[in-house]
PDB file of C-alpha atoms in Angstrom:
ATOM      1  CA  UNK D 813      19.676 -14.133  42.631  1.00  0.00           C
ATOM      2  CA  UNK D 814      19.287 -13.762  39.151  1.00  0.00           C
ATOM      3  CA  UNK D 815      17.921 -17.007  37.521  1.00  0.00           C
ATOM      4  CA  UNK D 816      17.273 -15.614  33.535  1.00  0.00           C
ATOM      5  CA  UNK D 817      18.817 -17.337  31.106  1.00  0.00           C
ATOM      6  CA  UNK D 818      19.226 -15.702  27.288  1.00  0.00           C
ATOM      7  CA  UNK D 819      16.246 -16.341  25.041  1.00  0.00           C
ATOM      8  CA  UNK D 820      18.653 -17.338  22.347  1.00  0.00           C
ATOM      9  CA  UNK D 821      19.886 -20.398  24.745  1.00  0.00           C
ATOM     10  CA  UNK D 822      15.553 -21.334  25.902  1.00  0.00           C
ATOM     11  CA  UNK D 823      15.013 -21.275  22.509  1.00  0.00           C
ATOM     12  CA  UNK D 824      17.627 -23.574  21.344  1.00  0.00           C
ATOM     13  CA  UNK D 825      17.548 -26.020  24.479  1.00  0.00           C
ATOM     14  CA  UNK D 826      13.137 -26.337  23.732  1.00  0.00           C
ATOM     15  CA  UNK D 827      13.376 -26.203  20.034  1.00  0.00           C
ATOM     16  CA  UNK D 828      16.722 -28.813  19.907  1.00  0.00           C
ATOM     17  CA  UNK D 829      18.161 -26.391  17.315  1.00  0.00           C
ATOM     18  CA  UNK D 830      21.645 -24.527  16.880  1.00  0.00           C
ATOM     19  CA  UNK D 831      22.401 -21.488  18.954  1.00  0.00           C
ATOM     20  CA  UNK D 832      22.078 -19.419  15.226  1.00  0.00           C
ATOM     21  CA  UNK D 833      18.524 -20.773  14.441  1.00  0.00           C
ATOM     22  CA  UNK D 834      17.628 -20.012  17.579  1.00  0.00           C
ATOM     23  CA  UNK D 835      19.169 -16.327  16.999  1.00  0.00           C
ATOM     24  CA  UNK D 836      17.196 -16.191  13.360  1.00  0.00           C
ATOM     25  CA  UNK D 837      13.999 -17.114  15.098  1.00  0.00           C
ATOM     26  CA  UNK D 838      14.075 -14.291  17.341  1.00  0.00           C
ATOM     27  CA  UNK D 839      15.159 -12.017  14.747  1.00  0.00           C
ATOM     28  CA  UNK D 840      12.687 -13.045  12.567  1.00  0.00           C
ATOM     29  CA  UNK D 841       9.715 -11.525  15.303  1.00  0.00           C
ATOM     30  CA  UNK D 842       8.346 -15.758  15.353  1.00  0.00           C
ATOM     31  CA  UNK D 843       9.496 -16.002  19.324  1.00  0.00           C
ATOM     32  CA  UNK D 844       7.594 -14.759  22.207  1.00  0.00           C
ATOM     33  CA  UNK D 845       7.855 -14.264  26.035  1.00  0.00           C
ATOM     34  CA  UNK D 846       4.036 -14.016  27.641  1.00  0.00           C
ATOM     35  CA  UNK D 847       2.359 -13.743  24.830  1.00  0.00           C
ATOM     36  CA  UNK D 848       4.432 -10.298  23.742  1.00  0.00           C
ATOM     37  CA  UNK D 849       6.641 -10.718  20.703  1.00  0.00           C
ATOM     38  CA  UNK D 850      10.534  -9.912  22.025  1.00  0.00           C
ATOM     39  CA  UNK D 851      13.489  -9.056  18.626  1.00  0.00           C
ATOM     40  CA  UNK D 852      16.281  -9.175  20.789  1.00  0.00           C
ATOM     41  CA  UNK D 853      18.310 -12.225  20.673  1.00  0.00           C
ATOM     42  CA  UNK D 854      20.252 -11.100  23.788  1.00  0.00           C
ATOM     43  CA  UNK D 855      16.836 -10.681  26.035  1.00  0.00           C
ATOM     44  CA  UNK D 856      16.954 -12.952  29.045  1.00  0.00           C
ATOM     45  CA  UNK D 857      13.807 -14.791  30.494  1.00  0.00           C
ATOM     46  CA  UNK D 858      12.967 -16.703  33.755  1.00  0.00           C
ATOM     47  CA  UNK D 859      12.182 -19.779  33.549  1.00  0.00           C
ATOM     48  CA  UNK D 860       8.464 -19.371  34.702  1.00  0.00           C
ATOM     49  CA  UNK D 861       7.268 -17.339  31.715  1.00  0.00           C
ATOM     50  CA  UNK D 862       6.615 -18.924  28.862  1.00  0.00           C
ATOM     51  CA  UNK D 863       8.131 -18.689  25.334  1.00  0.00           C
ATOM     52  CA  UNK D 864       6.216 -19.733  22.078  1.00  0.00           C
ATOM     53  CA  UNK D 865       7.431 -20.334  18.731  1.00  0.00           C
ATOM     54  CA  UNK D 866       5.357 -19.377  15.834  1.00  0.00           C
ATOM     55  CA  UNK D 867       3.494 -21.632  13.718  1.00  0.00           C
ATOM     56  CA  UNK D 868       5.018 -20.001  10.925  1.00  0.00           C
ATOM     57  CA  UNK D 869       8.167 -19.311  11.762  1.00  0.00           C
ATOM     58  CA  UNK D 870      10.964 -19.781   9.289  1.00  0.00           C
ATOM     59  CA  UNK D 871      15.203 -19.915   9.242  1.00  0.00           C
ATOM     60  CA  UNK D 872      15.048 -17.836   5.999  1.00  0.00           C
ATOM     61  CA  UNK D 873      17.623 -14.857   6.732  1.00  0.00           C
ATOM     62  CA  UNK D 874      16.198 -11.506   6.759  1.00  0.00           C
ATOM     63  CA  UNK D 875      16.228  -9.730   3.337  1.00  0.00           C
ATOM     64  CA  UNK D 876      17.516  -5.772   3.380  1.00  0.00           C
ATOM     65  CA  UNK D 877      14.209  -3.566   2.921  1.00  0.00           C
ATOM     66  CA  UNK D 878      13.827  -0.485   1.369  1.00  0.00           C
ATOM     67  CA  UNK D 879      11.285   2.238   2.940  1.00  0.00           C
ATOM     68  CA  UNK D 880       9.081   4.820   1.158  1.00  0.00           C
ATOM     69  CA  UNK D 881       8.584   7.579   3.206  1.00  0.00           C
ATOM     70  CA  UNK D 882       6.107  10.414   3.376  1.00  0.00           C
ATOM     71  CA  UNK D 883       7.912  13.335   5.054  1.00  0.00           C
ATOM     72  CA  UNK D 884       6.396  15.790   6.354  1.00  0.00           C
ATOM     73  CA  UNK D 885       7.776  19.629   5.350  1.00  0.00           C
ATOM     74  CA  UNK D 886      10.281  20.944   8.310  1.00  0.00           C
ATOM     75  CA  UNK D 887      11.564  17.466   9.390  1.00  0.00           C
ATOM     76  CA  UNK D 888      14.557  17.796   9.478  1.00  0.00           C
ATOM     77  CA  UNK D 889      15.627  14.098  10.576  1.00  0.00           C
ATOM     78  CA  UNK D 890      13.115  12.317   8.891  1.00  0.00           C
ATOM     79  CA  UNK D 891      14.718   8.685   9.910  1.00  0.00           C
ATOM     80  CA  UNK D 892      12.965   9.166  13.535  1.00  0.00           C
ATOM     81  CA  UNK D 893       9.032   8.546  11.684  1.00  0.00           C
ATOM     82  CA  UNK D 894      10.162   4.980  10.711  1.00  0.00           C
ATOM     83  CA  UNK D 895       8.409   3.451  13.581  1.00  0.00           C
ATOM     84  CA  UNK D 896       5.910   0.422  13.777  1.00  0.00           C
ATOM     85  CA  UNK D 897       2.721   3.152  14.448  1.00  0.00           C
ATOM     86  CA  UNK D 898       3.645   5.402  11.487  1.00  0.00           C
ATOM     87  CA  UNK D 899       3.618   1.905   8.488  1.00  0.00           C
ATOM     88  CA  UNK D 900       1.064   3.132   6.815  1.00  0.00           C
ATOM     89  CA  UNK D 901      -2.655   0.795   6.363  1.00  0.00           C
ATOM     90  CA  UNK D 902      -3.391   2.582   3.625  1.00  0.00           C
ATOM     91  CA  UNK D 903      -1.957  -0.061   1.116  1.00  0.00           C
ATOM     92  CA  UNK D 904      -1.196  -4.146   1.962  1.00  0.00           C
ATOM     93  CA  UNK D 905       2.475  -4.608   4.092  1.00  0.00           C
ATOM     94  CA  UNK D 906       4.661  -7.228   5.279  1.00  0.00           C
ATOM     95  CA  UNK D 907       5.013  -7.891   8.184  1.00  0.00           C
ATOM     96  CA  UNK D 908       7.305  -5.067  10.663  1.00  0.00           C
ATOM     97  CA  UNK D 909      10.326  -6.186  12.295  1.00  0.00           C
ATOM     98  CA  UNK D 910      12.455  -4.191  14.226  1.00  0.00           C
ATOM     99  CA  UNK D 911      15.548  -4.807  11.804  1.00  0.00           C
ATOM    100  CA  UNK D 912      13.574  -3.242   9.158  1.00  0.00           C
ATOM    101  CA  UNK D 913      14.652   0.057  10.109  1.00  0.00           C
ATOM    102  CA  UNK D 914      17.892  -0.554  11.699  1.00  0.00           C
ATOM    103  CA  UNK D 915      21.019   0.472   9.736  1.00  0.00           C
ATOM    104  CA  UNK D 916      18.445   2.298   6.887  1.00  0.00           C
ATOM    105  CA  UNK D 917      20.600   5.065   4.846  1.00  0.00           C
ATOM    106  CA  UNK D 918      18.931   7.859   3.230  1.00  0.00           C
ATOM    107  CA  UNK D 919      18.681   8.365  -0.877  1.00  0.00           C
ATOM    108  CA  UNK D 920      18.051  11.062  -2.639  1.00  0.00           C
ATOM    109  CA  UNK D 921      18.201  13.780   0.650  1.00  0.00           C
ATOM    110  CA  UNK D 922      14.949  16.142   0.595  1.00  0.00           C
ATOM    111  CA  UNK D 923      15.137  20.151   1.425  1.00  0.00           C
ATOM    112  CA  UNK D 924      14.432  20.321   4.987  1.00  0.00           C
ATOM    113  CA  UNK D 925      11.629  22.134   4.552  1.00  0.00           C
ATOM    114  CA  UNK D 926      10.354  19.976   1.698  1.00  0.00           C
ATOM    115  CA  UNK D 927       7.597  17.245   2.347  1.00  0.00           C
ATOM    116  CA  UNK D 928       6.841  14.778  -0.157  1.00  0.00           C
ATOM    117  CA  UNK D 929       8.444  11.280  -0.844  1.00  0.00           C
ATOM    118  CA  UNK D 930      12.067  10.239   0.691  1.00  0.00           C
ATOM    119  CA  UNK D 931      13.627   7.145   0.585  1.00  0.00           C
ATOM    120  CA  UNK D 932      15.746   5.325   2.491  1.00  0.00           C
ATOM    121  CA  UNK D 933      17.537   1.366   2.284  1.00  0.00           C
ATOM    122  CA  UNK D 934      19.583  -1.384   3.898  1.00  0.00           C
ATOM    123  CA  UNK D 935      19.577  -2.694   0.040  1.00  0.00           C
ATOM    124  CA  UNK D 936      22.988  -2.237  -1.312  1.00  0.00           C
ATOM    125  CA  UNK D 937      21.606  -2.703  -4.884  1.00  0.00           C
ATOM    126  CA  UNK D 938      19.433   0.016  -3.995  1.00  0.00           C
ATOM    127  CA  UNK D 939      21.948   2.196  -2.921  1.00  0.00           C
ATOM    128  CA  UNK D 940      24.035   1.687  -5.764  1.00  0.00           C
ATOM    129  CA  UNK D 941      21.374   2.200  -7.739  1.00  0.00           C
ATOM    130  CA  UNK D 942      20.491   5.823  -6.388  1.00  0.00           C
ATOM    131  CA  UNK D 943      24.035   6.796  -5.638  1.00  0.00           C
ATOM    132  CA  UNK D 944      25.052   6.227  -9.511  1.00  0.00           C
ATOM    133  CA  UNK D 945      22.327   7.058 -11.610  1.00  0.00           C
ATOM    134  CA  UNK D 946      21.226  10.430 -12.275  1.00  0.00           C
ATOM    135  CA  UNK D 947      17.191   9.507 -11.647  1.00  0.00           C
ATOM    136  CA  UNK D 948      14.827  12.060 -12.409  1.00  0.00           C
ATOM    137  CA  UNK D 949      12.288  13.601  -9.382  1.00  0.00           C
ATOM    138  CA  UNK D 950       9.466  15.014  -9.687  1.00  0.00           C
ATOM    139  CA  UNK D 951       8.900  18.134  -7.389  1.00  0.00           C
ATOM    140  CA  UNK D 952       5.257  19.926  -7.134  1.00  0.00           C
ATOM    141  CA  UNK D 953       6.504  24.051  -6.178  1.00  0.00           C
ATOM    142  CA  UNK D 954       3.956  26.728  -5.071  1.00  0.00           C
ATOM    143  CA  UNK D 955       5.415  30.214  -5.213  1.00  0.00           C
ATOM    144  CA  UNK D 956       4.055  33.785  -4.524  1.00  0.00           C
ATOM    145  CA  UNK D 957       5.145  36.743  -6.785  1.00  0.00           C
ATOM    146  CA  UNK D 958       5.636  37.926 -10.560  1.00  0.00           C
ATOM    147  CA  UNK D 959       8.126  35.985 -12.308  1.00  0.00           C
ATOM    148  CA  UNK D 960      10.395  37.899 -14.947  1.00  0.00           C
ATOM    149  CA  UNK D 961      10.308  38.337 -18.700  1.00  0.00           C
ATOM    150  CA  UNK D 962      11.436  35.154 -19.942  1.00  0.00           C
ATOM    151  CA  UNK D 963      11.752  33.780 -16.292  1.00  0.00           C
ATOM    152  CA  UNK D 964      10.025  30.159 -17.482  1.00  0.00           C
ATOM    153  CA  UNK D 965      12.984  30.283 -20.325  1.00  0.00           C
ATOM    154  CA  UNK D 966      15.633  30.893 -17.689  1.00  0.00           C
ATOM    155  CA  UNK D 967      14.396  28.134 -15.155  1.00  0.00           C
ATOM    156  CA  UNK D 968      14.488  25.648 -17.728  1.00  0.00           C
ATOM    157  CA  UNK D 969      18.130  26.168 -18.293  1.00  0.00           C
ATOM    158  CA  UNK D 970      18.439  22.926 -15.864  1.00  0.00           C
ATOM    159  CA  UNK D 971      18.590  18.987 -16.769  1.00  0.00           C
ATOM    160  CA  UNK D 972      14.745  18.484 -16.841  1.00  0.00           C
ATOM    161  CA  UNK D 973      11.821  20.858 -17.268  1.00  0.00           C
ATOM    162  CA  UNK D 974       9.931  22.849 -15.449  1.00  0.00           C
ATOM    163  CA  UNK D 975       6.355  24.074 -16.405  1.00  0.00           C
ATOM    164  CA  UNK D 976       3.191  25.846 -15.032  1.00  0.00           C
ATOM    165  CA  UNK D 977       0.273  23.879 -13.260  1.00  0.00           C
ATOM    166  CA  UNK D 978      -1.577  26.741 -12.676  1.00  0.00           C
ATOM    167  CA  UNK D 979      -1.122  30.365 -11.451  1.00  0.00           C
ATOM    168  CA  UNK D 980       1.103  29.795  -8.144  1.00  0.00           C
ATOM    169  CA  UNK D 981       2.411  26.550  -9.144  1.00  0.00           C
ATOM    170  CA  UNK D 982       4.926  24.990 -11.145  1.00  0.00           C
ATOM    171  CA  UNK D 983       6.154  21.336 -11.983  1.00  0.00           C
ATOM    172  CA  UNK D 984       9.640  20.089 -12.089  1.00  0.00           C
ATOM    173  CA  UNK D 985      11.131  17.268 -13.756  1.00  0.00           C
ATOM    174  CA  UNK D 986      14.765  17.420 -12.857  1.00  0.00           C
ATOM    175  CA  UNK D 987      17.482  15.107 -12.619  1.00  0.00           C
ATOM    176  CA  UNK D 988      21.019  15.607 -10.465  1.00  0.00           C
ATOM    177  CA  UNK D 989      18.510  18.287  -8.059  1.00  0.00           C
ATOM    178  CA  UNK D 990      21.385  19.954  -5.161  1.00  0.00           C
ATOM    179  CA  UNK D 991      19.713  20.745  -2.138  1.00  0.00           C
ATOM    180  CA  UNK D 992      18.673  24.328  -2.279  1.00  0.00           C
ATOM    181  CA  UNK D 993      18.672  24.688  -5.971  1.00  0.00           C
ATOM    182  CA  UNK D 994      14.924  25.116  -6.583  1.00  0.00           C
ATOM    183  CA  UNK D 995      14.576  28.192  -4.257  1.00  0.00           C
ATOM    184  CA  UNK D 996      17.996  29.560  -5.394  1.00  0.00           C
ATOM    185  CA  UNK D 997      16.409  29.867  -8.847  1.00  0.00           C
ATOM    186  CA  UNK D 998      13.182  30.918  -8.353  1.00  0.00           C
ATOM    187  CA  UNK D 999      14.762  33.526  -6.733  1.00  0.00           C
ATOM    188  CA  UNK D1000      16.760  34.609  -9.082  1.00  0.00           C
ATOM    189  CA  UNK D1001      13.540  34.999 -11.084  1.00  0.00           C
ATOM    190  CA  UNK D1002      11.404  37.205  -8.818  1.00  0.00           C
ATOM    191  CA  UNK D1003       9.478  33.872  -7.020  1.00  0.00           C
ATOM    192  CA  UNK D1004       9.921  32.861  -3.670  1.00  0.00           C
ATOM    193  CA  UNK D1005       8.982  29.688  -2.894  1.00  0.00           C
ATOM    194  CA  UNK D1006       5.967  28.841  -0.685  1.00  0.00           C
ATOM    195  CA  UNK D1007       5.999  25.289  -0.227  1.00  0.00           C
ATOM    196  CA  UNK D1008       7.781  21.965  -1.917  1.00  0.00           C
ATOM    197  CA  UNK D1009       6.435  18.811  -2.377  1.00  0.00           C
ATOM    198  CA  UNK D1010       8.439  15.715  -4.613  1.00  0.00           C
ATOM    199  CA  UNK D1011       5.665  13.120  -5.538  1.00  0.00           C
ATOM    200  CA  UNK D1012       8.522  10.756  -7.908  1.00  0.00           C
ATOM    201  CA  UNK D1013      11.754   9.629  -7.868  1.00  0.00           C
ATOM    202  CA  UNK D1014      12.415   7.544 -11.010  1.00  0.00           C
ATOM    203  CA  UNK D1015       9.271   5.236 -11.759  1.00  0.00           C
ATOM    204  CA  UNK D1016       8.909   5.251  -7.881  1.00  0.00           C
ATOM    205  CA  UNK D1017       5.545   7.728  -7.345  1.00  0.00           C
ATOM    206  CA  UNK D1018       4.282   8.716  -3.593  1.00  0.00           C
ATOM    207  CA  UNK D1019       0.611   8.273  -4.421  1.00  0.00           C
ATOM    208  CA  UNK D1020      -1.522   8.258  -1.849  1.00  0.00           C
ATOM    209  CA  UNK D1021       0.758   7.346   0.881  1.00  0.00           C
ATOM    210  CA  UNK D1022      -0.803   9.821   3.946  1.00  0.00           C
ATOM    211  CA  UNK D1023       1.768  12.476   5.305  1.00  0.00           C
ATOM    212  CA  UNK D1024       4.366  11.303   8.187  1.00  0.00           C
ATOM    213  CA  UNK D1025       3.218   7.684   7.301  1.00  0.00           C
ATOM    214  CA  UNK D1026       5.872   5.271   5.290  1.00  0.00           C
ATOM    215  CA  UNK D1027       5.593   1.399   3.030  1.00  0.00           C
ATOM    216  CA  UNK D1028       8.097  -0.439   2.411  1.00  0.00           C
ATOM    217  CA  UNK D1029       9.165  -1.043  -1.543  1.00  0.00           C
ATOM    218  CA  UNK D1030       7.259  -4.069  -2.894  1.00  0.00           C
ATOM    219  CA  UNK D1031       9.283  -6.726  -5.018  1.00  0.00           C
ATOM    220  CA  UNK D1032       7.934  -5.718  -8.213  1.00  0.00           C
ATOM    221  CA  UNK D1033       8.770  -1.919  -8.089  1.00  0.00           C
ATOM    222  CA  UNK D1034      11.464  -1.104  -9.763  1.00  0.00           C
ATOM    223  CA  UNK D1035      13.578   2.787  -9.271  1.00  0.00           C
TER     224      UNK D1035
END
C-alpha cells in the first residue's frame, strides 16, 4: 500500500505555508528528501524520510536565465551540454537549478560544424533583443588554399569586415551572418574552410570559457 504523500503537500503541512510557497520552495532547489536536494514539486515522499528546508530559502519567483555556451565544432544539438556537470568553474556562478535549462531557446544558431560561443534564453527581453537587432559576431576562420586576385576585396563585399590574422586565418566582423555563408564565400574565392570558431556576439565575448563547458549571463552584461 502506497503511503507517499506529494512533497508539495509535506512541505506545506510542516512549514504551515500555502500549497504555492510550498511549490516555489521546491522549485527554488531549498527542499530536500534524505539529505539529496529533489526540483520536482510533484515528487512524493514517505513519511519516514525526512525533508529539510533550507536556511536560506526564499519565495522570490525564479528569474528567466540566459546561458553562454561553449560549443564544441560538430554538435549538432548543442542544447543536450546544458547539464549541471558541464557549468563551467572556471569563472564565479549562481547557483544551478534544474529550471535553468528548461524551456531555453537558441539565439543566434551556429554552423554545425562551428565551435565557439552560442547562446541560448528563457529571457524574453533577450530574445527580443537577438531576434530584432542585427548584432555583430565575431568569427575566427582557418582556411587552406590560395585565395584569388582581389579575393580579400570580394569577401568584404558583406555587412562587416573581414581581414587576415595571419597566413591561414582570417577574422570576421559580420552582422545578419546566414548559416553557411562563410564557407559559401570562401569558396567562391579559392579557400575552403578548415575550421570556425565565433568568440563575440555583440559586446558578449567567449573568453576563456573551456570547450563543451557553459555560464550563465551575469546581470551586468549587456548584448
Amino acid at each position: 500500500m502506497d503511503n507517499t504523500i506529494r512533497l508539495s503537500k509535506r512541505v506545506a503541512d510542516e512549514r504551515q505555508c500555502s500549497r504555492r510557497e510550498a511549490e516555489l520552495y521546491i522549485e527554488g532547489g531549498f527542499v530536500s528528501i534524505d539529505g539529496e536536494v529533489v526540483e520536482e514539486v510533484g515528487a512524493r515522499v514517505a513519511p519516514e524520510q525526512q525533508v529539510t528546508l533550507a536556511a536560506d530559502a526564499t519565495l522570490l519567483e525564479i528569474t528567466p536565465v540566459t546561458i553562454l555556451l561553449h560549443k564544441p565544432a560538430g554538435a549538432a544539438q548543442p542544447l543536450h551540454l546544458l547539464k549541471a556537470d558541464t557549468l563551467t568553474r572556471s569563472v564565479p556562478c549562481q547557483r544551478f537549478l534544474k529550471r535553468h535549462v528548461a524551456g531555453q531557446q537558441e539565439m543566434v544558431p551556429l554552423d554545425a560544424k562551428a565551435s565557439g560561443l552560442v547562446v541560448f534564453t528563457q529571457d524574453f527581453r533577450v530574445n527580443r533583443k537577438l531576434s530584432e537587432e542585427t548584432l555583430e559576431q565575431e568569427i575566427i576562420v582557418e582556411v587552406s588554399g590560395a585565395i584569388i586576385e582581389d579575393g580579400l576585396k570580394q569577401l568584404n563585399q558583406i555587412n562587416g569586415k573581414v581581414s587576415w590574422q595571419n597566413e591561414t586565418r582570417l577574422r570576421w566582423a559580420v552582422k545578419g551572418l546566414k548559416l553557411g555563408t562563410i564557407e559559401k564565400l570562401c569558396k567562391e574565392v579559392g579557400l575552403k574552410v578548415v575550421s570556425m570558431k565565433r568568440i563575440r556576439v555583440g559586446r558578449i565575448s567567449m573568453a576563456s570559457l573551456p570547450s563543451g563547458e557553459w555560464r550563465y549571463l551575469q546581470n551586468y552584461e549587456k548584448f
